């Protein structure tokens, strides 16, 4: 099947990723662990832009950025170079943002995603380092707030901005790309996507060869998909009515699911870029081989290994490797029980239950899923009971053993019942004949006999069903 | 009692009396001053001096009073760059050199007046009004570190620090008859120096004699991890103080004796060069062919950087704030009132030079010129140990003489700005007088060769009397 892309949709993305696994900010020693703290408690003269303070480049941030670049199959620049991007905004304490301009840390890469019609290559134009501004806050809504408050805890956090070519042909591909990107970043252990503001996306969208429209600052993958869907529809309708799409910047209203115009290209800033005189170039080319050595196994490689090493279906391998946490969880489980059963239980069942509740795999213990799998494969409980235990643990807590006991999930050992059924049918040929002759009550007798033999470990309903099943399979006499 | 004095004289005085007495007498002098050289007097100085008396201190500057230019961050002491926009700003941190000075036992007397944000050559653009030249109160002290030079000349502090972006230490040193050093770019940490033009400026010491310059450099020089442009240097500046210039090869660049030079200045500088020859040095003329483009390149680079550096003063976090119906109006109103005319001129010109369509024509071209200027120096230093020129083409000019003519004011920097473009070290020291006004000799050397500059300056000082002359009322 070939995807036609009848509307000529082209989507390119610019993704701001906070390298929030660093201990300190990009140009100062302030801690990055501010998410649960009071505003303006993780600040210093440097990230507050106090007069006279100077930046010092965080070497580890450069290493993180190199890792990202290499994982996205990019070329790494010879030495770092930072520029000043000049504009006025209250969240920008220096009146300029220190960023990379014509020498980004990484460029010319690619990422492979599952596209509309199979594998799709999305080219990476560049990835550059920059600092995050502060955050504006309002009491109540923007309209009603008496003023604007500024929290500079975020100011100076290291960002890497990843810019793709317009290689995505549908909102779904855009979302897949973002999912893949997040997956890679988490594999690299440079990024925790669960933290607020960790990833912000600008989407450039065009249809039918028209000009691109930039939708700014979308905070979720789902939001990007929705914004793109809306924008494609809007642009198509606009063109259909004889309009001509012009370069412009729009804002995505997440609640209403619509995009709204912010400014046209003519109103764009002149950022007056020039080299940051307070930072000296840092040579990084020589460090590439050593950074390559630190790269972990990435999602695509892991997916291949899972299919070959554990003999699982590619579908399972894909599901298990998209999130590093899930992949690690799976491998721990696979070490203790049959890897193929583990794949089914983790990929198909546990992951579904986690997604449904929107919680991460951290919410579940390896030993619990191992115990559940062992109970099912050991024929102690039914699959349905296994699922029930997972749900119970997620919703109310507890351990598999306790839940089995509390809910009486231990399956009656079927062979005992089966054996009893066989014996009772052999020992009571008359009753069987009576039943086959139309005497319904004889069945009740047989049920009673089986239950007597199993000492009540089988219930009447099951026993009845089993008897009927067996009788229906008897060879005709 | 105190007044015009060098470090060892002050030390002697402290030994005879106490650091507290010495500090008190300086503060007394400052209160009676009529030259308007301090922007802030630090009242904590007395207590600090008493502490040193009581607890003792073995730092190299124990008990020595010092004045700090108002663009260097001092914890708990107002730091305003002589600008209205920073009124009320009291920094929560010390500049690197302030930490070093405190560790060495120096006592901060206060902050010194300057051209607003160090943009000027006369200290007239200060929001506190001009500082007067101690030699002639109708004249400017030079700038932008006019306050730092004037306090030393007037005996209101034995030593001080200024900053030099295009001559801002050397010009006032020349006009006030004191010694001032602009070290090699990267020698002294700029951490805490409020930026005007980052790629050009260095903090520099001012004093009555060359040995005090070396003593100060030994305290404030050296690497600081908080300034990425600061470098590791091992120099012991005091070791350079040797009275011996035999074999020293001096280059005399013709371009620095160009049109507009005062004949008395020219004569004094040639007399100085002659003296060096008598002391065993040799000299030859040399050409630095790109000198005539240096001034234009300097102003474009400095203004471009300034336009960005000064963007942070928006009334949001510190200093002056003029309220408005929204943030942009507030920022505009704050900047409209807070900045003086010269600062606004430079922000506007710098913004223009960096704008799309002009960036290549001005900013990039200026960077190319800068490279050529640097090459001129590299070339000259292949042949010569140092270069000697007049620091300023004229002695101190009259107050308000050039206020209405910014271009004439910019032209006064013609001999100092190439040095900042190249990043090399240079010193200004007194080499004569004309009509009672001091004349400055500039000695320039190659990168990180402060030793040669200091040795030449020290030898000159040892063999002349110019540095002992002082303004009438200081004597």
PDB file of C-alpha atoms in Angstrom, chain A residues 221-399:
ATOM      1  CA  UNK A 221       2.182  14.840  21.286  1.00  0.00           C
ATOM      2  CA  UNK A 222      -1.567  14.500  21.124  1.00  0.00           C
ATOM      3  CA  UNK A 223      -1.795  18.295  20.914  1.00  0.00           C
ATOM      4  CA  UNK A 224       0.514  18.316  17.904  1.00  0.00           C
ATOM      5  CA  UNK A 225      -1.629  15.738  16.143  1.00  0.00           C
ATOM      6  CA  UNK A 226      -4.782  17.705  16.890  1.00  0.00           C
ATOM      7  CA  UNK A 227      -3.298  21.057  15.930  1.00  0.00           C
ATOM      8  CA  UNK A 228      -2.041  19.603  12.653  1.00  0.00           C
ATOM      9  CA  UNK A 229      -5.435  18.064  11.872  1.00  0.00           C
ATOM     10  CA  UNK A 230      -7.136  21.370  12.504  1.00  0.00           C
ATOM     11  CA  UNK A 231      -4.564  23.362  10.580  1.00  0.00           C
ATOM     12  CA  UNK A 232      -4.734  21.083   7.518  1.00  0.00           C
ATOM     13  CA  UNK A 233      -8.504  21.374   7.465  1.00  0.00           C
ATOM     14  CA  UNK A 234      -8.351  25.137   7.929  1.00  0.00           C
ATOM     15  CA  UNK A 235      -5.792  25.643   5.178  1.00  0.00           C
ATOM     16  CA  UNK A 236      -7.678  23.352   2.758  1.00  0.00           C
ATOM     17  CA  UNK A 237     -10.928  25.209   3.345  1.00  0.00           C
ATOM     18  CA  UNK A 238      -9.177  28.524   2.990  1.00  0.00           C
ATOM     19  CA  UNK A 239      -7.624  27.540  -0.335  1.00  0.00           C
ATOM     20  CA  UNK A 240     -10.915  26.037  -1.548  1.00  0.00           C
ATOM     21  CA  UNK A 241     -12.596  29.391  -1.005  1.00  0.00           C
ATOM     22  CA  UNK A 242      -9.925  31.034  -3.112  1.00  0.00           C
ATOM     23  CA  UNK A 243      -7.591  32.148  -0.327  1.00  0.00           C
ATOM     24  CA  UNK A 244      -3.827  32.012  -0.458  1.00  0.00           C
ATOM     25  CA  UNK A 245      -2.025  30.790   2.637  1.00  0.00           C
ATOM     26  CA  UNK A 246       0.696  33.212   3.764  1.00  0.00           C
ATOM     27  CA  UNK A 247       3.612  32.720   6.106  1.00  0.00           C
ATOM     28  CA  UNK A 248       2.316  33.299   9.587  1.00  0.00           C
ATOM     29  CA  UNK A 249       2.650  32.223  13.173  1.00  0.00           C
ATOM     30  CA  UNK A 250      -0.339  30.764  14.980  1.00  0.00           C
ATOM     31  CA  UNK A 251      -1.103  29.720  18.493  1.00  0.00           C
ATOM     32  CA  UNK A 252      -2.824  26.440  19.385  1.00  0.00           C
ATOM     33  CA  UNK A 253      -5.705  26.722  21.821  1.00  0.00           C
ATOM     34  CA  UNK A 254      -5.523  23.285  23.370  1.00  0.00           C
ATOM     35  CA  UNK A 255      -8.923  23.476  25.038  1.00  0.00           C
ATOM     36  CA  UNK A 256     -10.859  24.517  21.973  1.00  0.00           C
ATOM     37  CA  UNK A 257      -8.670  22.524  19.609  1.00  0.00           C
ATOM     38  CA  UNK A 258      -8.201  25.430  17.195  1.00  0.00           C
ATOM     39  CA  UNK A 259      -5.275  27.536  15.984  1.00  0.00           C
ATOM     40  CA  UNK A 260      -5.368  31.340  16.166  1.00  0.00           C
ATOM     41  CA  UNK A 261      -3.221  33.851  14.310  1.00  0.00           C
ATOM     42  CA  UNK A 262      -0.445  35.528  16.344  1.00  0.00           C
ATOM     43  CA  UNK A 263       1.478  37.493  13.743  1.00  0.00           C
ATOM     44  CA  UNK A 264       2.323  37.501  10.072  1.00  0.00           C
ATOM     45  CA  UNK A 265       5.843  37.063   8.806  1.00  0.00           C
ATOM     46  CA  UNK A 266       6.295  40.808   8.228  1.00  0.00           C
ATOM     47  CA  UNK A 267       5.931  41.385  11.935  1.00  0.00           C
ATOM     48  CA  UNK A 268       8.650  38.866  12.744  1.00  0.00           C
ATOM     49  CA  UNK A 269      11.494  39.975  14.974  1.00  0.00           C
ATOM     50  CA  UNK A 270      14.937  40.850  13.786  1.00  0.00           C
ATOM     51  CA  UNK A 271      16.902  38.995  16.428  1.00  0.00           C
ATOM     52  CA  UNK A 272      20.225  40.685  15.604  1.00  0.00           C
ATOM     53  CA  UNK A 273      22.238  37.526  16.211  1.00  0.00           C
ATOM     54  CA  UNK A 274      25.901  37.964  17.029  1.00  0.00           C
ATOM     55  CA  UNK A 275      28.497  35.715  18.685  1.00  0.00           C
ATOM     56  CA  UNK A 276      28.316  35.586  22.493  1.00  0.00           C
ATOM     57  CA  UNK A 277      31.540  37.315  23.568  1.00  0.00           C
ATOM     58  CA  UNK A 278      31.426  35.855  27.077  1.00  0.00           C
ATOM     59  CA  UNK A 279      31.776  32.244  25.950  1.00  0.00           C
ATOM     60  CA  UNK A 280      34.813  30.782  24.300  1.00  0.00           C
ATOM     61  CA  UNK A 281      34.492  27.932  21.784  1.00  0.00           C
ATOM     62  CA  UNK A 282      34.704  24.440  23.287  1.00  0.00           C
ATOM     63  CA  UNK A 283      36.341  21.840  21.029  1.00  0.00           C
ATOM     64  CA  UNK A 284      34.104  18.809  20.816  1.00  0.00           C
ATOM     65  CA  UNK A 285      35.153  17.000  17.626  1.00  0.00           C
ATOM     66  CA  UNK A 286      37.828  15.002  19.473  1.00  0.00           C
ATOM     67  CA  UNK A 287      35.315  13.840  22.033  1.00  0.00           C
ATOM     68  CA  UNK A 288      32.939  12.237  19.531  1.00  0.00           C
ATOM     69  CA  UNK A 289      34.503   8.730  19.666  1.00  0.00           C
ATOM     70  CA  UNK A 290      34.377   8.699  23.454  1.00  0.00           C
ATOM     71  CA  UNK A 291      30.753   9.886  23.503  1.00  0.00           C
ATOM     72  CA  UNK A 292      29.796   7.254  20.919  1.00  0.00           C
ATOM     73  CA  UNK A 293      31.113   4.664  23.361  1.00  0.00           C
ATOM     74  CA  UNK A 294      28.678   5.872  25.995  1.00  0.00           C
ATOM     75  CA  UNK A 295      25.645   5.580  23.722  1.00  0.00           C
ATOM     76  CA  UNK A 296      23.226   2.930  24.942  1.00  0.00           C
ATOM     77  CA  UNK A 297      21.419   0.415  22.748  1.00  0.00           C
ATOM     78  CA  UNK A 298      18.755   2.520  21.033  1.00  0.00           C
ATOM     79  CA  UNK A 299      15.093   1.564  20.420  1.00  0.00           C
ATOM     80  CA  UNK A 300      15.528   0.182  16.873  1.00  0.00           C
ATOM     81  CA  UNK A 301      18.452  -2.010  17.863  1.00  0.00           C
ATOM     82  CA  UNK A 302      16.703  -3.219  20.977  1.00  0.00           C
ATOM     83  CA  UNK A 303      13.591  -4.068  19.015  1.00  0.00           C
ATOM     84  CA  UNK A 304      15.627  -6.260  16.669  1.00  0.00           C
ATOM     85  CA  UNK A 305      17.417  -7.937  19.527  1.00  0.00           C
ATOM     86  CA  UNK A 306      14.167  -8.680  21.353  1.00  0.00           C
ATOM     87  CA  UNK A 307      12.735 -10.527  18.344  1.00  0.00           C
ATOM     88  CA  UNK A 308      15.871 -12.579  17.817  1.00  0.00           C
ATOM     89  CA  UNK A 309      16.878 -13.166  21.439  1.00  0.00           C
ATOM     90  CA  UNK A 310      13.447 -13.832  22.924  1.00  0.00           C
ATOM     91  CA  UNK A 311      11.687 -15.118  19.829  1.00  0.00           C
ATOM     92  CA  UNK A 312       8.797 -12.706  20.197  1.00  0.00           C
ATOM     93  CA  UNK A 313       6.648 -11.156  17.488  1.00  0.00           C
ATOM     94  CA  UNK A 314       7.866  -7.858  16.078  1.00  0.00           C
ATOM     95  CA  UNK A 315       4.633  -6.267  17.255  1.00  0.00           C
ATOM     96  CA  UNK A 316       5.534  -7.193  20.824  1.00  0.00           C
ATOM     97  CA  UNK A 317       9.133  -6.125  20.407  1.00  0.00           C
ATOM     98  CA  UNK A 318       7.993  -2.741  19.202  1.00  0.00           C
ATOM     99  CA  UNK A 319       5.580  -2.277  22.080  1.00  0.00           C
ATOM    100  CA  UNK A 320       8.184  -3.334  24.612  1.00  0.00           C
ATOM    101  CA  UNK A 321      11.005  -1.135  23.294  1.00  0.00           C
ATOM    102  CA  UNK A 322       9.217   2.168  22.728  1.00  0.00           C
ATOM    103  CA  UNK A 323       9.789   3.067  26.355  1.00  0.00           C
ATOM    104  CA  UNK A 324      13.122   2.318  27.947  1.00  0.00           C
ATOM    105  CA  UNK A 325      11.475   1.704  31.310  1.00  0.00           C
ATOM    106  CA  UNK A 326       9.150  -0.888  29.822  1.00  0.00           C
ATOM    107  CA  UNK A 327      12.011  -2.554  27.955  1.00  0.00           C
ATOM    108  CA  UNK A 328      14.087  -2.802  31.132  1.00  0.00           C
ATOM    109  CA  UNK A 329      11.072  -4.054  33.060  1.00  0.00           C
ATOM    110  CA  UNK A 330      10.455  -6.685  30.427  1.00  0.00           C
ATOM    111  CA  UNK A 331      14.017  -7.946  30.454  1.00  0.00           C
ATOM    112  CA  UNK A 332      13.927  -8.377  34.202  1.00  0.00           C
ATOM    113  CA  UNK A 333      10.730 -10.384  33.876  1.00  0.00           C
ATOM    114  CA  UNK A 334      12.098 -12.403  30.944  1.00  0.00           C
ATOM    115  CA  UNK A 335      15.053 -13.470  33.074  1.00  0.00           C
ATOM    116  CA  UNK A 336      12.717 -15.127  35.555  1.00  0.00           C
ATOM    117  CA  UNK A 337       9.943 -16.665  33.461  1.00  0.00           C
ATOM    118  CA  UNK A 338       9.362 -17.867  29.926  1.00  0.00           C
ATOM    119  CA  UNK A 339      10.311 -14.841  27.772  1.00  0.00           C
ATOM    120  CA  UNK A 340       7.517 -15.384  25.285  1.00  0.00           C
ATOM    121  CA  UNK A 341       4.819 -15.501  27.953  1.00  0.00           C
ATOM    122  CA  UNK A 342       6.485 -12.505  29.530  1.00  0.00           C
ATOM    123  CA  UNK A 343       6.281 -10.639  26.209  1.00  0.00           C
ATOM    124  CA  UNK A 344       2.557 -11.321  25.901  1.00  0.00           C
ATOM    125  CA  UNK A 345       1.845 -10.386  29.502  1.00  0.00           C
ATOM    126  CA  UNK A 346       3.900  -7.218  29.557  1.00  0.00           C
ATOM    127  CA  UNK A 347       3.257  -5.938  26.030  1.00  0.00           C
ATOM    128  CA  UNK A 348      -0.368  -6.913  25.550  1.00  0.00           C
ATOM    129  CA  UNK A 349      -1.844  -6.944  29.009  1.00  0.00           C
ATOM    130  CA  UNK A 350       0.128  -4.945  31.549  1.00  0.00           C
ATOM    131  CA  UNK A 351       0.976  -2.118  29.115  1.00  0.00           C
ATOM    132  CA  UNK A 352      -2.685  -1.774  28.156  1.00  0.00           C
ATOM    133  CA  UNK A 353      -3.769  -1.542  31.768  1.00  0.00           C
ATOM    134  CA  UNK A 354      -1.019   1.020  32.480  1.00  0.00           C
ATOM    135  CA  UNK A 355      -1.944   3.151  29.473  1.00  0.00           C
ATOM    136  CA  UNK A 356      -5.598   3.039  30.421  1.00  0.00           C
ATOM    137  CA  UNK A 357      -4.748   4.445  33.830  1.00  0.00           C
ATOM    138  CA  UNK A 358      -2.076   6.767  32.421  1.00  0.00           C
ATOM    139  CA  UNK A 359       0.577   5.533  34.810  1.00  0.00           C
ATOM    140  CA  UNK A 360       4.110   4.423  34.089  1.00  0.00           C
ATOM    141  CA  UNK A 361       5.503   0.943  34.487  1.00  0.00           C
ATOM    142  CA  UNK A 362       7.102   2.145  37.733  1.00  0.00           C
ATOM    143  CA  UNK A 363       3.672   1.562  39.251  1.00  0.00           C
ATOM    144  CA  UNK A 364       4.132  -2.198  38.941  1.00  0.00           C
ATOM    145  CA  UNK A 365       6.619  -4.556  40.526  1.00  0.00           C
ATOM    146  CA  UNK A 366       8.619  -7.055  38.513  1.00  0.00           C
ATOM    147  CA  UNK A 367       8.072  -9.757  41.147  1.00  0.00           C
ATOM    148  CA  UNK A 368       4.307  -9.271  40.992  1.00  0.00           C
ATOM    149  CA  UNK A 369       4.056  -9.789  37.247  1.00  0.00           C
ATOM    150  CA  UNK A 370       6.431 -12.755  37.527  1.00  0.00           C
ATOM    151  CA  UNK A 371       4.209 -14.300  40.164  1.00  0.00           C
ATOM    152  CA  UNK A 372       1.113 -13.730  38.066  1.00  0.00           C
ATOM    153  CA  UNK A 373       2.706 -15.284  34.978  1.00  0.00           C
ATOM    154  CA  UNK A 374       3.838 -18.270  37.018  1.00  0.00           C
ATOM    155  CA  UNK A 375       0.345 -18.743  38.446  1.00  0.00           C
ATOM    156  CA  UNK A 376      -1.181 -18.708  34.967  1.00  0.00           C
ATOM    157  CA  UNK A 377       1.398 -20.876  33.246  1.00  0.00           C
ATOM    158  CA  UNK A 378       1.330 -23.257  36.204  1.00  0.00           C
ATOM    159  CA  UNK A 379      -2.389 -23.547  35.586  1.00  0.00           C
ATOM    160  CA  UNK A 380      -3.190 -22.325  39.091  1.00  0.00           C
ATOM    161  CA  UNK A 381      -5.360 -19.460  37.977  1.00  0.00           C
ATOM    162  CA  UNK A 382      -7.066 -18.568  34.766  1.00  0.00           C
ATOM    163  CA  UNK A 383      -5.811 -15.843  32.406  1.00  0.00           C
ATOM    164  CA  UNK A 384      -8.822 -13.811  33.308  1.00  0.00           C
ATOM    165  CA  UNK A 385      -7.857 -14.030  36.962  1.00  0.00           C
ATOM    166  CA  UNK A 386      -4.355 -12.881  36.038  1.00  0.00           C
ATOM    167  CA  UNK A 387      -5.779  -9.782  34.420  1.00  0.00           C
ATOM    168  CA  UNK A 388      -7.990  -9.222  37.410  1.00  0.00           C
ATOM    169  CA  UNK A 389      -5.006  -9.367  39.755  1.00  0.00           C
ATOM    170  CA  UNK A 390      -3.147  -6.767  37.642  1.00  0.00           C
ATOM    171  CA  UNK A 391      -6.130  -4.461  37.734  1.00  0.00           C
ATOM    172  CA  UNK A 392      -6.592  -4.912  41.457  1.00  0.00           C
ATOM    173  CA  UNK A 393      -2.946  -4.157  42.185  1.00  0.00           C
ATOM    174  CA  UNK A 394      -3.076  -1.011  40.055  1.00  0.00           C
ATOM    175  CA  UNK A 395      -6.329   0.208  41.562  1.00  0.00           C
ATOM    176  CA  UNK A 396      -6.116  -0.874  45.184  1.00  0.00           C
ATOM    177  CA  UNK A 397      -2.628  -2.234  45.756  1.00  0.00           C
ATOM    178  CA  UNK A 398      -1.869  -5.588  47.322  1.00  0.00           C
ATOM    179  CA  UNK A 399       0.120  -8.641  46.320  1.00  0.00           C
TER     180      UNK A 399
END
